CSV table of C-alpha atoms in Angstrom, one decimal:
chain,number,residue,atom,x,y,z
Y,1,MET,CA,30.5,20.7,-13.5
Y,2,PRO,CA,29.7,17.3,-12.1
Y,3,GLY,CA,30.0,14.5,-14.6
Y,4,GLY,CA,32.7,15.9,-16.8
Y,5,SER,CA,32.1,16.1,-20.5
Y,6,TYR,CA,28.7,15.9,-22.1
Y,7,LYS,CA,28.9,12.4,-23.4
Y,8,SER,CA,30.2,11.0,-20.1
Y,9,ASP,CA,27.1,12.1,-18.1
Y,10,VAL,CA,25.4,9.2,-16.4
Y,11,LEU,CA,22.3,8.5,-14.3
Y,12,ILE,CA,22.4,5.7,-11.7
Y,13,ALA,CA,19.0,4.8,-10.2
Y,14,LEU,CA,19.1,3.0,-6.9
Y,15,ALA,CA,16.6,0.2,-6.0
Y,16,GLY,CA,16.4,-2.0,-2.9
Y,17,GLU,CA,14.6,-2.8,0.3
Y,18,SER,CA,14.3,-0.7,3.4
Y,19,GLY,CA,17.6,-0.5,5.3
Y,20,ALA,CA,19.7,-1.9,2.5
Y,21,GLY,CA,21.8,1.2,2.2
Y,22,LYS,CA,20.3,3.1,-0.7
Y,23,SER,CA,20.6,6.5,1.0
Y,24,THR,CA,24.2,5.8,2.1
Y,25,SER,CA,25.1,4.8,-1.4
Y,26,ALA,CA,23.4,7.9,-2.8
Y,27,GLN,CA,25.3,10.2,-0.4
Y,28,MET,CA,28.6,8.5,-1.4
Y,29,LEU,CA,27.8,9.2,-5.1
Y,30,GLN,CA,26.9,12.8,-4.2
Y,31,VAL,CA,30.4,13.2,-2.7
Y,32,MET,CA,31.8,11.9,-6.0
Y,33,GLY,CA,30.1,14.7,-7.8
Y,34,PHE,CA,26.6,13.4,-8.6
Y,35,HIS,CA,23.5,15.5,-8.4
Y,36,LEU,CA,21.4,13.7,-5.7
Y,37,ILE,CA,17.6,13.4,-6.3
Y,38,GLU,CA,15.8,11.7,-3.4
Y,39,LEU,CA,12.4,10.4,-4.4
Y,40,THR,CA,11.8,8.8,-1.0
Y,41,ARG,CA,12.5,12.0,0.9
Y,42,ARG,CA,9.9,13.8,-1.2
Y,43,LEU,CA,7.3,11.1,-0.6
Y,44,ARG,CA,8.1,10.9,3.1
Y,45,GLY,CA,7.8,14.7,3.5
Y,46,GLU,CA,4.3,14.8,1.9
Y,47,ALA,CA,3.2,11.9,4.2
Y,48,LYS,CA,4.7,13.5,7.2
Y,49,ALA,CA,2.6,16.7,6.5
Y,50,LEU,CA,-0.5,14.5,6.6
Y,51,PHE,CA,0.2,12.0,9.3
Y,52,GLY,CA,2.8,13.6,11.6
Y,53,ALA,CA,4.9,10.5,12.1
Y,54,PRO,CA,3.8,8.2,9.3
Y,55,THR,CA,4.5,4.5,9.5
Y,56,ARG,CA,6.0,2.7,6.5
Y,57,ALA,CA,2.5,1.3,5.8
Y,58,ASP,CA,1.1,4.9,5.9
Y,59,ILE,CA,3.6,6.0,3.4
Y,60,GLN,CA,2.9,3.0,1.2
Y,61,ARG,CA,-0.9,3.7,1.3
Y,62,TYR,CA,-0.4,7.4,0.6
Y,63,ALA,CA,1.9,6.8,-2.3
Y,64,ARG,CA,-0.6,4.4,-3.9
Y,65,GLU,CA,-3.3,7.1,-3.6
Y,66,VAL,CA,-1.1,9.8,-5.2
Y,67,GLN,CA,0.0,7.5,-8.0
Y,68,GLY,CA,-3.5,6.4,-8.6
Y,69,ASN,CA,-4.4,10.0,-9.3
Y,70,HIS,CA,-1.2,11.1,-11.1
Y,71,GLY,CA,0.4,7.9,-12.5
Y,72,ASN,CA,2.9,5.4,-11.1
Y,73,ASP,CA,5.8,7.4,-12.5
Y,74,HIS,CA,4.7,10.6,-10.6
Y,75,TYR,CA,7.6,11.0,-8.3
Y,76,ALA,CA,10.4,10.2,-10.8
Y,77,ARG,CA,8.7,12.3,-13.5
Y,78,THR,CA,8.1,15.4,-11.3
Y,79,ALA,CA,11.6,15.2,-9.9
Y,80,LEU,CA,13.3,14.9,-13.3
Y,81,GLU,CA,11.1,17.6,-14.8
Y,82,GLU,CA,12.3,19.9,-12.0
Y,83,PHE,CA,15.9,19.0,-12.7
Y,84,GLY,CA,15.4,19.7,-16.4
Y,85,ASP,CA,16.5,18.1,-19.6
Y,86,GLU,CA,19.1,20.8,-20.3
Y,87,THR,CA,20.9,20.5,-17.0
Y,88,ARG,CA,24.1,18.6,-17.4
Y,89,GLY,CA,26.0,16.4,-14.9
Y,90,ASP,CA,25.8,13.0,-13.4
Y,91,ILE,CA,22.6,12.1,-11.4
Y,92,VAL,CA,21.9,9.6,-8.7
Y,93,LEU,CA,18.2,8.9,-8.2
Y,94,ASP,CA,17.5,7.5,-4.8
Y,95,GLY,CA,14.4,5.4,-4.4
Y,96,ILE,CA,13.1,4.2,-7.7
Y,97,ARG,CA,10.0,2.0,-7.0
Y,98,ASN,CA,8.3,0.6,-10.0
Y,99,PRO,CA,8.4,-0.2,-13.7
Y,100,ASP,CA,6.6,3.0,-14.8
Y,101,GLU,CA,9.3,5.1,-13.0
Y,102,LEU,CA,11.9,2.9,-14.6
Y,103,ASP,CA,10.4,3.5,-18.0
Y,104,TYR,CA,10.3,7.3,-17.4
Y,105,VAL,CA,13.9,7.4,-16.3
Y,106,THR,CA,15.0,5.3,-19.3
Y,107,GLY,CA,13.3,7.8,-21.6
Y,108,PHE,CA,14.9,10.7,-19.7
Y,109,THR,CA,18.4,9.3,-20.1
Y,110,ALA,CA,17.8,8.6,-23.8
Y,111,ARG,CA,16.7,12.1,-24.6
Y,112,THR,CA,19.4,13.7,-22.5
Y,113,ALA,CA,22.2,11.5,-23.8
Y,114,ARG,CA,23.1,10.0,-20.5
Y,115,ALA,CA,24.3,6.5,-19.8
Y,116,PHE,CA,22.0,4.7,-17.5
Y,117,TRP,CA,22.2,1.9,-15.0
Y,118,LEU,CA,19.7,0.5,-12.5
Y,119,LEU,CA,21.7,-0.5,-9.4
Y,120,ALA,CA,20.2,-2.7,-6.7
Y,121,VAL,CA,21.6,-2.5,-3.2
Y,122,VAL,CA,20.9,-5.7,-1.4
Y,123,THR,CA,21.3,-6.9,2.2
Y,124,PRO,CA,19.8,-9.8,4.3
Y,125,ALA,CA,16.6,-9.0,6.1
Y,126,GLU,CA,18.0,-9.4,9.6
Y,127,THR,CA,20.8,-6.9,8.9
Y,128,ARG,CA,18.4,-4.4,7.3
Y,129,PHE,CA,16.1,-4.6,10.3
Y,130,ALA,CA,19.0,-4.0,12.7
Y,131,ARG,CA,19.9,-0.9,10.7
Y,132,VAL,CA,16.3,0.4,10.7
Y,133,LYS,CA,16.2,0.0,14.5
Y,134,ARG,CA,19.5,1.9,14.9
Y,135,ARG,CA,18.4,4.8,12.8
Y,136,ASN,CA,15.3,5.1,15.0
Y,137,ARG,CA,13.2,7.0,12.5
Y,138,ALA,CA,9.7,7.8,13.6
Y,139,GLY,CA,7.2,5.4,12.0
Y,140,ASP,CA,9.7,2.6,11.3
Y,141,PRO,CA,8.6,-0.8,12.5
Y,142,THR,CA,10.1,-2.0,15.8
Y,143,GLU,CA,9.1,-5.6,15.4
Y,144,PHE,CA,10.7,-8.0,12.9
Y,145,ASP,CA,7.3,-9.4,11.8
Y,146,HIS,CA,6.0,-6.0,11.0
Y,147,PHE,CA,9.2,-5.1,9.2
Y,148,ARG,CA,8.8,-8.3,7.0
Y,149,GLU,CA,5.2,-7.5,6.3
Y,150,ASP,CA,6.2,-4.0,5.1
Y,151,ASP,CA,8.9,-5.7,3.0
Y,152,ARG,CA,6.3,-8.1,1.4
Y,153,ARG,CA,4.2,-5.1,0.3
Y,154,ALA,CA,7.2,-3.3,-1.0
Y,155,LEU,CA,8.4,-6.3,-3.0
Y,156,GLY,CA,5.1,-6.2,-4.9
Y,157,ASP,CA,3.4,-8.7,-7.2
Y,158,GLY,CA,4.9,-8.8,-10.6
Y,159,LYS,CA,5.1,-5.5,-12.5
Y,160,SER,CA,1.9,-3.7,-11.3
Y,161,GLY,CA,1.5,-1.4,-8.4
Y,162,PHE,CA,3.0,1.5,-6.5
Y,163,GLN,CA,6.2,-0.4,-5.4
Y,164,THR,CA,7.7,-3.5,-7.0
Y,165,ASN,CA,11.1,-3.9,-5.5
Y,166,ALA,CA,11.4,-7.6,-6.5
Y,167,TYR,CA,10.9,-6.7,-10.2
Y,168,LEU,CA,13.5,-3.9,-10.1
Y,169,ILE,CA,16.1,-5.9,-8.2
Y,170,GLU,CA,15.8,-8.7,-10.7
Y,171,ARG,CA,16.3,-6.3,-13.6
Y,172,ALA,CA,19.2,-4.3,-12.2
Y,173,HIS,CA,22.3,-3.9,-14.3
Y,174,ARG,CA,24.3,-4.7,-11.2
Y,175,ARG,CA,23.7,-5.7,-7.6
Y,176,ILE,CA,25.8,-4.5,-4.7
Y,177,GLU,CA,25.7,-6.4,-1.4
Y,178,ASN,CA,26.1,-3.9,1.3
Y,179,THR,CA,27.7,-5.7,4.2
Y,180,GLY,CA,28.0,-2.6,6.3
Y,181,ASP,CA,31.7,-1.8,5.6
Y,182,PRO,CA,31.8,1.7,4.2
Y,183,GLY,CA,35.1,1.1,2.4
Y,184,ASP,CA,33.8,-1.9,0.6
Y,185,LEU,CA,30.6,-0.1,-0.4
Y,186,GLU,CA,32.6,2.9,-1.8
Y,187,ILE,CA,34.9,0.6,-3.8
Y,188,ALA,CA,31.8,-1.1,-5.3
Y,189,LEU,CA,30.3,2.2,-6.2
Y,190,VAL,CA,33.5,3.5,-7.8
Y,191,GLU,CA,33.6,0.3,-9.9
Y,192,THR,CA,30.0,0.7,-10.8
Y,193,VAL,CA,30.5,4.3,-12.0
Y,194,ALA,CA,33.5,3.1,-14.1
Y,195,ALA,CA,31.4,0.3,-15.6
Y,196,VAL,CA,28.4,2.5,-16.5
Y,197,ARG,CA,30.8,4.9,-18.2
Y,198,GLY,CA,32.4,2.0,-20.1
Y,199,ASP,CA,35.7,2.4,-18.4
Y,200,GLY,CA,35.5,-0.7,-16.2
């Protein structure tokens, strides 16, 4: 099973701004044997059903509405409830967004005897915008000013709100700067996994 022995199971939650490389990092960890849980994909799928081709601002507004009704930890809580406390193995959680989700994940790892790290993937804004343009996903901003405005909302204001990237990045156990070299990113992730297990 992924993760090896019971005591060695870990959960790595990924935080970071749009285009930083969270999904790429998550996929690399999946190849290493981690169960992949994609919070952003769930959210985007719901928004797509409503808006067709939602912009990032549409997704942010929709998420605030959902979390206003169901709590800021809604997406992390429902995903981990579906995964189950009894299921063993390493987990990578792609797209943690706010302190309430962080608190829920911390509680989940405590009661399931998993080591836990919050990992921030960081990249300069200009590089992230270039990546977002290359991926050409419907609804992504095509102008840098709009991209930075979306960033500003996603960074949040302190601890409150749907998305507080600045708070999470500041509190990460480790930051990885994703320069765009897949080999460097993979090495950094391998080192992170070793560190969270206590082997590095």
